[in-house]
Amino acid sequence: MYLHHLELRAIGPYPDLVSIDFAALAASGVFLLEGPTGSGKSTIIDAVVFALYGGLAGSDASSDRLHSQHADPAVEPFVELVFETGAGVFRVRRTPQYDRPKQRGTGTVRQQSSAQLVRLAHPTDPAGEPISARAQEVGAEIARIVGLDRAQFLQTVVLPQGEFARFLKSPGEERRKLLQSLFGTEIYDRTADELAARRRAAAAEVESADARVRDALARFAEASGRTTLDLPGVDESEVPAIVLELRRIADAAVTDRTAAAAAARAAVEHERSVVQRRTALDRRSALLARSAALDERADAVAESRARLSLAERAARVVAVADGLDAARARADTVAEELAALRLRHDVTADDTAGERDRLSELVGAVRHLVPVALALPERRRAVDDARAQAERLGTRLAELDAELEARPAERARIVEASRAAAETAADAESARHEVDAVRDLRRLVVDLAAARTRVQAAETSVASARSAAQDALVAEQHLRERRIAGLAGELGQALQPGDACPVCGSVEHPAVATPQDDHPTPAQIAEAAATARRADDALATAATTLAVERAEQERLTAAVGSIEPEELDRRAAVADERVRAARTAATTVAQRERDRAAHDDATRALEQDRNDVDARRQVLLATTANDSDRVEQDTTAVVDALATLAGHLDVEPKGLPEAVSAVDDRIQALRAVAEAVERVRIATAAVAERATEVTAAVRAQDFADVAAARAAVLGADDAERLRTIVDDADRERAVVDAGLAEPAVVQAADDDPATIDLDAAGAETSRTAQVLDEATRTAATTGERADASERCAGDLERAVSARESTSARSRAVVRLADIAAGVPGQNPSGITLGTYVLMRRFEDVVAAANDRLRTMLGGRFTLETSDERESGARARRTGLALAVRDHTTDTTRDPRSLSGGETFTFSLCLALGLADVVQAEAGGVALGTLFVDEGFGTLDPETLDGVIGQLSKLTAGGRQVGIVSHVEELKQRIPERIAVRRAPGGGSHVSTTV
């Protein structure tokens, strides 16, 4: 991962905007972040970590240090970082939680934290593609993009104060978690977990197979009746013999049930035969009695049958005679109706149908002229109205032509007024620019006055700082001069009897000098020197501030020039007046444009009205002439039709509609008479036809005449009574004859009632049925037990086979899972699969760290790996323990026994080695940036040279190394730097040197 650009505002000691170009600073590979203690160097690192992970670098750092106490409370604090990984270029922006003043009233309101993540096409892309604006999603996405969480980032990329040696001194289990995420070896732990899961599954399968065998054996014992009969438990080897014995018993029971069923069926058949014989005897006796009764009533039934036959023949003749009477009555009625119609309509001609058809043809030829005759008066009035309307439209057309001739002059007046207003409104933009220029000049004048005040204050601060620095320097020189003056006493005080004098070398000291009471000590001189350096720093800071303020004053003076306030007031008044005039003119232009548009719309409306009037007039003139001609033609046709119809009427009609109506009435009368004549003809023919039918019926039914037939007809009640007697006798005779013909009844004639015993046959049937029921229950019980035992025996056989297969299959899985999990019985080393893989990577990390240690510490120390548990650790062996090998004393030490400088050097080498191995791994996390926060002050010059040399070598592979320190020697060695200085009014500011 590479950092490109960092911006922050209102964060920590930085109230103003801070912008750092890491890409430019890291062009040479190594850059320095320096400044006085407490000035805010580590805040830059905190800002980077906060932008990425929403937290600070130090584990014990409070988030309260994020929001600057020196910034305006209303200013929003934020950190924005542009960084690049193998996944692309990204920009992340975060704001911490802070309290801002309420927009209305007093007090504050809590502003929640926020985060935004954007993918960029390149580091300077101003827009980009938004990915997320939710803090939780942004944190998860950055962890995925970078490949490290916050704790891992702090141990491989940013090494903050107090956190530098954590990886060196952490337990092996914590190292395992970090190395696992860096090298992507989770798959081996997942493999071990999967093997463990399969081991548990295999064990569960074996146990399940055993349970299924036990369950099958228990079901077999229950099915075979062992549990019901309180017999001993069943062993797997006894199952086949028990199954064979149960099947033998079931087969014997089936044989017994078959014999009992045959005996029961024979008893049922015997009882059924006895019952049928008794029934047949009883039925024959009853049928013979009914036959004798029928013979006694035979003569009366025959007489009734003959009387019914005579009445039925007479009824046929009477029905035809009644039809003849009805036809004669209908013929008389229609004849009377015809005579009445002829009299009412005065119709005497015989050919009424022909006359009706001739009149219908005549009126049909002129009927279409009836609506024409009715509409003629209205059409004549319409023609007259159209002529009058055409005259009125001609008058309106002349008026509209006069109005249109006056429109162009009015439009020209409106256009001219609009042009004049537009010329005035065109000055608006220039006038606004003049107003803005005057406003900017006023602001610059105010800023110039404030800058002059700040320059005066800065000059005072520089003078005070210079005086303080001069006083501190004089004080330091005075102390050094006093020490030099009293150096003899200082040497004499340290001289012991017999020691050689450091000045003359004599061992005799006749007059040893003694120091004065106020002789300066080295500590006092060092304190004075430190005071002088602080005063120099304060003077440099004050001078920098003064230079900045003077540059700002000069810029403002050049921008303002020599303009006077009165001239500004005059220019402002003129510009304001121009703006007001332009605004008024713009309003006028808009109004005039609306007037012109309204005028044009009115002109177009007049033109449209004129065209409409002219078109309507022309149409009226043309249609009036045509309508007048058609009215004359229709009038002539109506007069001719009226004359034609009048010749066929007795009375002269008033008009064509009346003539048509009179002819229609005559046609209706003729149609009614013709229909009556047809009805008379049909009725006469019907009377003749019915008379013929009556004669034929009398002859066919063998009657002398119709009167004789009417005398033979029976009444309804008598006929129904006689028919009932005949029908009952016929039905009874049929039933008796059919019953006596039945085979059983015929056979009963030869049967002896004394040989029939119903009670004995029923008792035998009941006895054989009970025997069959008992045999059936026994056969069913034994058969079901044998079938269930055979099914359970088959289930048991399959369960035993499955158990053996499962046991054989699970043994390999269990052994492999135990080896991967480090179970002592299978894996004597006790190292898990994931840890074993990490051990190989960890050995590479230690080897890379030892390469740097040999250079930095002259080969005195190396790191060694161990698979034993670290001292004080309660976990089992992890294989990732560390030990320090001291080659000078040939001893092994715990990393926690190292001194401060040694701890820093070891931790740095280990972090660099870890980064090298991670970056070299295919698919590993690319660590292109490294920050080291403090620790260099604990190194002697020789070790510092080695450390700087190793850090410089990292830049050959494109790495960026940022060193956070206030060590003076580093400022001389590293030209690229970020300088942090305290501001006079509180807070700090940042400057970069590239």
PDB file of N, CA, C and O in Angstrom, residues 687-737:
ATOM      1  N   VAL A 687    -115.227 -28.068 -43.317  1.00  0.00           N
ATOM      2  CA  VAL A 687    -116.514 -28.712 -43.023  1.00  0.00           C
ATOM      3  C   VAL A 687    -116.705 -29.941 -43.909  1.00  0.00           C
ATOM      4  O   VAL A 687    -117.109 -31.026 -43.449  1.00  0.00           O
ATOM      5  N   ALA A 688    -116.380 -29.816 -45.191  1.00  0.00           N
ATOM      6  CA  ALA A 688    -116.517 -30.959 -46.099  1.00  0.00           C
ATOM      7  C   ALA A 688    -115.609 -32.108 -45.694  1.00  0.00           C
ATOM      8  O   ALA A 688    -115.984 -33.283 -45.723  1.00  0.00           O
ATOM      9  N   GLU A 689    -114.360 -31.762 -45.273  1.00  0.00           N
ATOM     10  CA  GLU A 689    -113.388 -32.797 -44.872  1.00  0.00           C
ATOM     11  C   GLU A 689    -113.864 -33.515 -43.622  1.00  0.00           C
ATOM     12  O   GLU A 689    -113.762 -34.757 -43.528  1.00  0.00           O
ATOM     13  N   ARG A 690    -114.398 -32.813 -42.616  1.00  0.00           N
ATOM     14  CA  ARG A 690    -114.859 -33.447 -41.371  1.00  0.00           C
ATOM     15  C   ARG A 690    -116.084 -34.337 -41.619  1.00  0.00           C
ATOM     16  O   ARG A 690    -116.234 -35.402 -40.989  1.00  0.00           O
ATOM     17  N   ALA A 691    -116.983 -33.987 -42.525  1.00  0.00           N
ATOM     18  CA  ALA A 691    -118.174 -34.802 -42.833  1.00  0.00           C
ATOM     19  C   ALA A 691    -117.757 -36.144 -43.418  1.00  0.00           C
ATOM     20  O   ALA A 691    -118.315 -37.207 -43.050  1.00  0.00           O
ATOM     21  N   THR A 692    -116.743 -36.124 -44.269  1.00  0.00           N
ATOM     22  CA  THR A 692    -116.226 -37.381 -44.836  1.00  0.00           C
ATOM     23  C   THR A 692    -115.637 -38.268 -43.748  1.00  0.00           C
ATOM     24  O   THR A 692    -115.837 -39.499 -43.724  1.00  0.00           O
ATOM     25  N   GLU A 693    -114.899 -37.683 -42.812  1.00  0.00           N
ATOM     26  CA  GLU A 693    -114.280 -38.446 -41.725  1.00  0.00           C
ATOM     27  C   GLU A 693    -115.345 -39.084 -40.829  1.00  0.00           C
ATOM     28  O   GLU A 693    -115.183 -40.233 -40.367  1.00  0.00           O
ATOM     29  N   VAL A 694    -116.475 -38.415 -40.555  1.00  0.00           N
ATOM     30  CA  VAL A 694    -117.538 -38.966 -39.695  1.00  0.00           C
ATOM     31  C   VAL A 694    -118.159 -40.192 -40.334  1.00  0.00           C
ATOM     32  O   VAL A 694    -118.385 -41.230 -39.681  1.00  0.00           O
ATOM     33  N   THR A 695    -118.458 -40.137 -41.610  1.00  0.00           N
ATOM     34  CA  THR A 695    -119.059 -41.279 -42.314  1.00  0.00           C
ATOM     35  C   THR A 695    -118.140 -42.490 -42.254  1.00  0.00           C
ATOM     36  O   THR A 695    -118.576 -43.628 -41.980  1.00  0.00           O
ATOM     37  N   ALA A 696    -116.821 -42.257 -42.458  1.00  0.00           N
ATOM     38  CA  ALA A 696    -115.865 -43.364 -42.430  1.00  0.00           C
ATOM     39  C   ALA A 696    -115.760 -43.960 -41.026  1.00  0.00           C
ATOM     40  O   ALA A 696    -115.651 -45.190 -40.852  1.00  0.00           O
ATOM     41  N   ALA A 697    -115.825 -43.154 -39.972  1.00  0.00           N
ATOM     42  CA  ALA A 697    -115.697 -43.640 -38.608  1.00  0.00           C
ATOM     43  C   ALA A 697    -116.898 -44.477 -38.204  1.00  0.00           C
ATOM     44  O   ALA A 697    -116.768 -45.521 -37.533  1.00  0.00           O
ATOM     45  N   VAL A 698    -118.133 -44.058 -38.569  1.00  0.00           N
ATOM     46  CA  VAL A 698    -119.332 -44.826 -38.209  1.00  0.00           C
ATOM     47  C   VAL A 698    -119.269 -46.212 -38.835  1.00  0.00           C
ATOM     48  O   VAL A 698    -119.590 -47.219 -38.200  1.00  0.00           O
ATOM     49  N   ARG A 699    -118.850 -46.251 -40.080  1.00  0.00           N
ATOM     50  CA  ARG A 699    -118.752 -47.532 -40.767  1.00  0.00           C
ATOM     51  C   ARG A 699    -117.653 -48.405 -40.160  1.00  0.00           C
ATOM     52  O   ARG A 699    -117.834 -49.611 -39.973  1.00  0.00           O
ATOM     53  N   ALA A 700    -116.493 -47.823 -39.811  1.00  0.00           N
ATOM     54  CA  ALA A 700    -115.355 -48.599 -39.283  1.00  0.00           C
ATOM     55  C   ALA A 700    -115.653 -49.175 -37.918  1.00  0.00           C
ATOM     56  O   ALA A 700    -115.199 -50.285 -37.571  1.00  0.00           O
ATOM     57  N   GLN A 701    -116.377 -48.484 -37.043  1.00  0.00           N
ATOM     58  CA  GLN A 701    -116.629 -48.933 -35.675  1.00  0.00           C
ATOM     59  C   GLN A 701    -117.917 -49.743 -35.555  1.00  0.00           C
ATOM     60  O   GLN A 701    -118.346 -50.065 -34.431  1.00  0.00           O
ATOM     61  N   ASP A 702    -118.574 -50.023 -36.672  1.00  0.00           N
ATOM     62  CA  ASP A 702    -119.726 -50.924 -36.716  1.00  0.00           C
ATOM     63  C   ASP A 702    -120.908 -50.363 -35.923  1.00  0.00           C
ATOM     64  O   ASP A 702    -121.462 -51.040 -35.040  1.00  0.00           O
ATOM     65  N   PHE A 703    -121.222 -49.072 -36.192  1.00  0.00           N
ATOM     66  CA  PHE A 703    -122.409 -48.448 -35.589  1.00  0.00           C
ATOM     67  C   PHE A 703    -123.367 -48.082 -36.706  1.00  0.00           C
ATOM     68  O   PHE A 703    -122.945 -47.819 -37.858  1.00  0.00           O
ATOM     69  N   ALA A 704    -124.671 -48.022 -36.349  1.00  0.00           N
ATOM     70  CA  ALA A 704    -125.677 -47.671 -37.367  1.00  0.00           C
ATOM     71  C   ALA A 704    -125.549 -46.206 -37.756  1.00  0.00           C
ATOM     72  O   ALA A 704    -125.627 -45.855 -38.936  1.00  0.00           O
ATOM     73  N   ASP A 705    -125.373 -45.354 -36.780  1.00  0.00           N
ATOM     74  CA  ASP A 705    -125.213 -43.915 -37.043  1.00  0.00           C
ATOM     75  C   ASP A 705    -124.517 -43.279 -35.837  1.00  0.00           C
ATOM     76  O   ASP A 705    -124.160 -43.961 -34.858  1.00  0.00           O
ATOM     77  N   VAL A 706    -124.399 -41.943 -35.895  1.00  0.00           N
ATOM     78  CA  VAL A 706    -123.694 -41.209 -34.822  1.00  0.00           C
ATOM     79  C   VAL A 706    -124.472 -41.267 -33.530  1.00  0.00           C
ATOM     80  O   VAL A 706    -123.900 -41.386 -32.436  1.00  0.00           O
ATOM     81  N   ALA A 707    -125.834 -41.297 -33.614  1.00  0.00           N
ATOM     82  CA  ALA A 707    -126.644 -41.339 -32.388  1.00  0.00           C
ATOM     83  C   ALA A 707    -126.422 -42.627 -31.639  1.00  0.00           C
ATOM     84  O   ALA A 707    -126.341 -42.651 -30.393  1.00  0.00           O
ATOM     85  N   ALA A 708    -126.317 -43.780 -32.386  1.00  0.00           N
ATOM     86  CA  ALA A 708    -126.050 -45.047 -31.720  1.00  0.00           C
ATOM     87  C   ALA A 708    -124.702 -45.045 -31.030  1.00  0.00           C
ATOM     88  O   ALA A 708    -124.538 -45.587 -29.926  1.00  0.00           O
ATOM     89  N   ALA A 709    -123.718 -44.437 -31.629  1.00  0.00           N
ATOM     90  CA  ALA A 709    -122.382 -44.367 -31.016  1.00  0.00           C
ATOM     91  C   ALA A 709    -122.417 -43.523 -29.752  1.00  0.00           C
ATOM     92  O   ALA A 709    -121.803 -43.871 -28.734  1.00  0.00           O
ATOM     93  N   ARG A 710    -123.163 -42.390 -29.792  1.00  0.00           N
ATOM     94  CA  ARG A 710    -123.218 -41.533 -28.606  1.00  0.00           C
ATOM     95  C   ARG A 710    -123.887 -42.272 -27.457  1.00  0.00           C
ATOM     96  O   ARG A 710    -123.529 -42.095 -26.296  1.00  0.00           O
ATOM     97  N   ALA A 711    -124.893 -43.166 -27.772  1.00  0.00           N
ATOM     98  CA  ALA A 711    -125.570 -43.907 -26.716  1.00  0.00           C
ATOM     99  C   ALA A 711    -124.665 -44.936 -26.062  1.00  0.00           C
ATOM    100  O   ALA A 711    -124.836 -45.281 -24.883  1.00  0.00           O
ATOM    101  N   ALA A 712    -123.637 -45.488 -26.780  1.00  0.00           N
ATOM    102  CA  ALA A 712    -122.741 -46.512 -26.228  1.00  0.00           C
ATOM    103  C   ALA A 712    -121.586 -45.931 -25.425  1.00  0.00           C
ATOM    104  O   ALA A 712    -120.816 -46.673 -24.807  1.00  0.00           O
ATOM    105  N   VAL A 713    -121.433 -44.672 -25.354  1.00  0.00           N
ATOM    106  CA  VAL A 713    -120.310 -44.040 -24.627  1.00  0.00           C
ATOM    107  C   VAL A 713    -120.535 -44.145 -23.128  1.00  0.00           C
ATOM    108  O   VAL A 713    -121.656 -43.921 -22.654  1.00  0.00           O
ATOM    109  N   LEU A 714    -119.496 -44.540 -22.342  1.00  0.00           N
ATOM    110  CA  LEU A 714    -119.545 -44.616 -20.880  1.00  0.00           C
ATOM    111  C   LEU A 714    -119.081 -43.302 -20.259  1.00  0.00           C
ATOM    112  O   LEU A 714    -118.224 -42.590 -20.804  1.00  0.00           O
ATOM    113  N   GLY A 715    -119.598 -43.099 -19.030  1.00  0.00           N
ATOM    114  CA  GLY A 715    -119.078 -41.965 -18.277  1.00  0.00           C
ATOM    115  C   GLY A 715    -117.678 -42.239 -17.737  1.00  0.00           C
ATOM    116  O   GLY A 715    -117.216 -43.376 -17.684  1.00  0.00           O
ATOM    117  N   ALA A 716    -117.041 -41.205 -17.306  1.00  0.00           N
ATOM    118  CA  ALA A 716    -115.639 -41.334 -16.856  1.00  0.00           C
ATOM    119  C   ALA A 716    -115.538 -42.228 -15.627  1.00  0.00           C
ATOM    120  O   ALA A 716    -114.634 -43.081 -15.534  1.00  0.00           O
ATOM    121  N   ASP A 717    -116.439 -42.111 -14.677  1.00  0.00           N
ATOM    122  CA  ASP A 717    -116.359 -42.914 -13.458  1.00  0.00           C
ATOM    123  C   ASP A 717    -116.624 -44.388 -13.754  1.00  0.00           C
ATOM    124  O   ASP A 717    -115.927 -45.279 -13.240  1.00  0.00           O
ATOM    125  N   ASP A 718    -117.671 -44.644 -14.620  1.00  0.00           N
ATOM    126  CA  ASP A 718    -117.963 -46.050 -14.943  1.00  0.00           C
ATOM    127  C   ASP A 718    -116.816 -46.705 -15.699  1.00  0.00           C
ATOM    128  O   ASP A 718    -116.448 -47.863 -15.422  1.00  0.00           O
ATOM    129  N   ALA A 719    -116.257 -45.983 -16.628  1.00  0.00           N
ATOM    130  CA  ALA A 719    -115.146 -46.547 -17.399  1.00  0.00           C
ATOM    131  C   ALA A 719    -113.940 -46.820 -16.487  1.00  0.00           C
ATOM    132  O   ALA A 719    -113.275 -47.865 -16.602  1.00  0.00           O
ATOM    133  N   GLU A 720    -113.679 -45.926 -15.552  1.00  0.00           N
ATOM    134  CA  GLU A 720    -112.527 -46.121 -14.654  1.00  0.00           C
ATOM    135  C   GLU A 720    -112.750 -47.317 -13.748  1.00  0.00           C
ATOM    136  O   GLU A 720    -111.828 -48.103 -13.465  1.00  0.00           O
ATOM    137  N   ARG A 721    -114.018 -47.511 -13.285  1.00  0.00           N
ATOM    138  CA  ARG A 721    -114.324 -48.642 -12.393  1.00  0.00           C
ATOM    139  C   ARG A 721    -114.120 -49.966 -13.115  1.00  0.00           C
ATOM    140  O   ARG A 721    -113.488 -50.887 -12.598  1.00  0.00           O
ATOM    141  N   LEU A 722    -114.678 -50.080 -14.367  1.00  0.00           N
ATOM    142  CA  LEU A 722    -114.542 -51.316 -15.119  1.00  0.00           C
ATOM    143  C   LEU A 722    -113.077 -51.595 -15.483  1.00  0.00           C
ATOM    144  O   LEU A 722    -112.623 -52.746 -15.447  1.00  0.00           O
ATOM    145  N   ARG A 723    -112.330 -50.543 -15.803  1.00  0.00           N
ATOM    146  CA  ARG A 723    -110.918 -50.731 -16.182  1.00  0.00           C
ATOM    147  C   ARG A 723    -110.101 -51.215 -14.982  1.00  0.00           C
ATOM    148  O   ARG A 723    -109.171 -52.027 -15.108  1.00  0.00           O
ATOM    149  N   THR A 724    -110.449 -50.762 -13.778  1.00  0.00           N
ATOM    150  CA  THR A 724    -109.742 -51.188 -12.571  1.00  0.00           C
ATOM    151  C   THR A 724    -109.966 -52.677 -12.319  1.00  0.00           C
ATOM    152  O   THR A 724    -109.037 -53.425 -11.957  1.00  0.00           O
ATOM    153  N   ILE A 725    -111.244 -53.158 -12.527  1.00  0.00           N
ATOM    154  CA  ILE A 725    -111.548 -54.577 -12.301  1.00  0.00           C
ATOM    155  C   ILE A 725    -110.748 -55.453 -13.246  1.00  0.00           C
ATOM    156  O   ILE A 725    -110.132 -56.462 -12.851  1.00  0.00           O
ATOM    157  N   VAL A 726    -110.722 -55.064 -14.527  1.00  0.00           N
ATOM    158  CA  VAL A 726    -109.999 -55.869 -15.530  1.00  0.00           C
ATOM    159  C   VAL A 726    -108.503 -55.869 -15.266  1.00  0.00           C
ATOM    160  O   VAL A 726    -107.833 -56.914 -15.305  1.00  0.00           O
ATOM    161  N   ASP A 727    -107.943 -54.706 -14.967  1.00  0.00           N
ATOM    162  CA  ASP A 727    -106.485 -54.613 -14.762  1.00  0.00           C
ATOM    163  C   ASP A 727    -106.046 -55.394 -13.536  1.00  0.00           C
ATOM    164  O   ASP A 727    -105.011 -56.090 -13.557  1.00  0.00           O
ATOM    165  N   ASP A 728    -106.801 -55.324 -12.439  1.00  0.00           N
ATOM    166  CA  ASP A 728    -106.414 -56.059 -11.217  1.00  0.00           C
ATOM    167  C   ASP A 728    -106.427 -57.570 -11.472  1.00  0.00           C
ATOM    168  O   ASP A 728    -105.506 -58.295 -11.042  1.00  0.00           O
ATOM    169  N   ALA A 729    -107.445 -58.026 -12.205  1.00  0.00           N
ATOM    170  CA  ALA A 729    -107.516 -59.471 -12.475  1.00  0.00           C
ATOM    171  C   ALA A 729    -106.367 -59.931 -13.358  1.00  0.00           C
ATOM    172  O   ALA A 729    -105.767 -60.999 -13.117  1.00  0.00           O
ATOM    173  N   ASP A 730    -105.998 -59.097 -14.344  1.00  0.00           N
ATOM    174  CA  ASP A 730    -104.890 -59.468 -15.243  1.00  0.00           C
ATOM    175  C   ASP A 730    -103.557 -59.519 -14.478  1.00  0.00           C
ATOM    176  O   ASP A 730    -102.747 -60.441 -14.676  1.00  0.00           O
ATOM    177  N   ARG A 731    -103.322 -58.540 -13.636  1.00  0.00           N
ATOM    178  CA  ARG A 731    -102.051 -58.511 -12.884  1.00  0.00           C
ATOM    179  C   ARG A 731    -101.954 -59.690 -11.937  1.00  0.00           C
ATOM    180  O   ARG A 731    -100.919 -60.335 -11.802  1.00  0.00           O
ATOM    181  N   GLU A 732    -103.053 -59.999 -11.218  1.00  0.00           N
ATOM    182  CA  GLU A 732    -103.034 -61.104 -10.260  1.00  0.00           C
ATOM    183  C   GLU A 732    -102.787 -62.434 -10.961  1.00  0.00           C
ATOM    184  O   GLU A 732    -102.012 -63.270 -10.485  1.00  0.00           O
ATOM    185  N   ARG A 733    -103.452 -62.630 -12.167  1.00  0.00           N
ATOM    186  CA  ARG A 733    -103.257 -63.874 -12.905  1.00  0.00           C
ATOM    187  C   ARG A 733    -101.809 -64.011 -13.369  1.00  0.00           C
ATOM    188  O   ARG A 733    -101.223 -65.094 -13.289  1.00  0.00           O
ATOM    189  N   ALA A 734    -101.184 -62.938 -13.752  1.00  0.00           N
ATOM    190  CA  ALA A 734     -99.790 -62.983 -14.226  1.00  0.00           C
ATOM    191  C   ALA A 734     -98.842 -63.322 -13.089  1.00  0.00           C
ATOM    192  O   ALA A 734     -97.903 -64.125 -13.236  1.00  0.00           O
ATOM    193  N   VAL A 735     -99.103 -62.749 -11.904  1.00  0.00           N
ATOM    194  CA  VAL A 735     -98.223 -63.019 -10.755  1.00  0.00           C
ATOM    195  C   VAL A 735     -98.334 -64.469 -10.328  1.00  0.00           C
ATOM    196  O   VAL A 735     -97.334 -65.152 -10.058  1.00  0.00           O
ATOM    197  N   VAL A 736     -99.566 -64.990 -10.278  1.00  0.00           N
ATOM    198  CA  VAL A 736     -99.755 -66.372  -9.819  1.00  0.00           C
ATOM    199  C   VAL A 736     -99.130 -67.360 -10.791  1.00  0.00           C
ATOM    200  O   VAL A 736     -98.430 -68.297 -10.397  1.00  0.00           O
ATOM    201  N   ASP A 737     -99.350 -67.134 -12.097  1.00  0.00           N
ATOM    202  CA  ASP A 737     -98.779 -68.043 -13.091  1.00  0.00           C
ATOM    203  C   ASP A 737     -97.252 -68.034 -13.037  1.00  0.00           C
ATOM    204  O   ASP A 737     -96.606 -69.086 -13.134  1.00  0.00           O
TER     205      ASP A 737
END
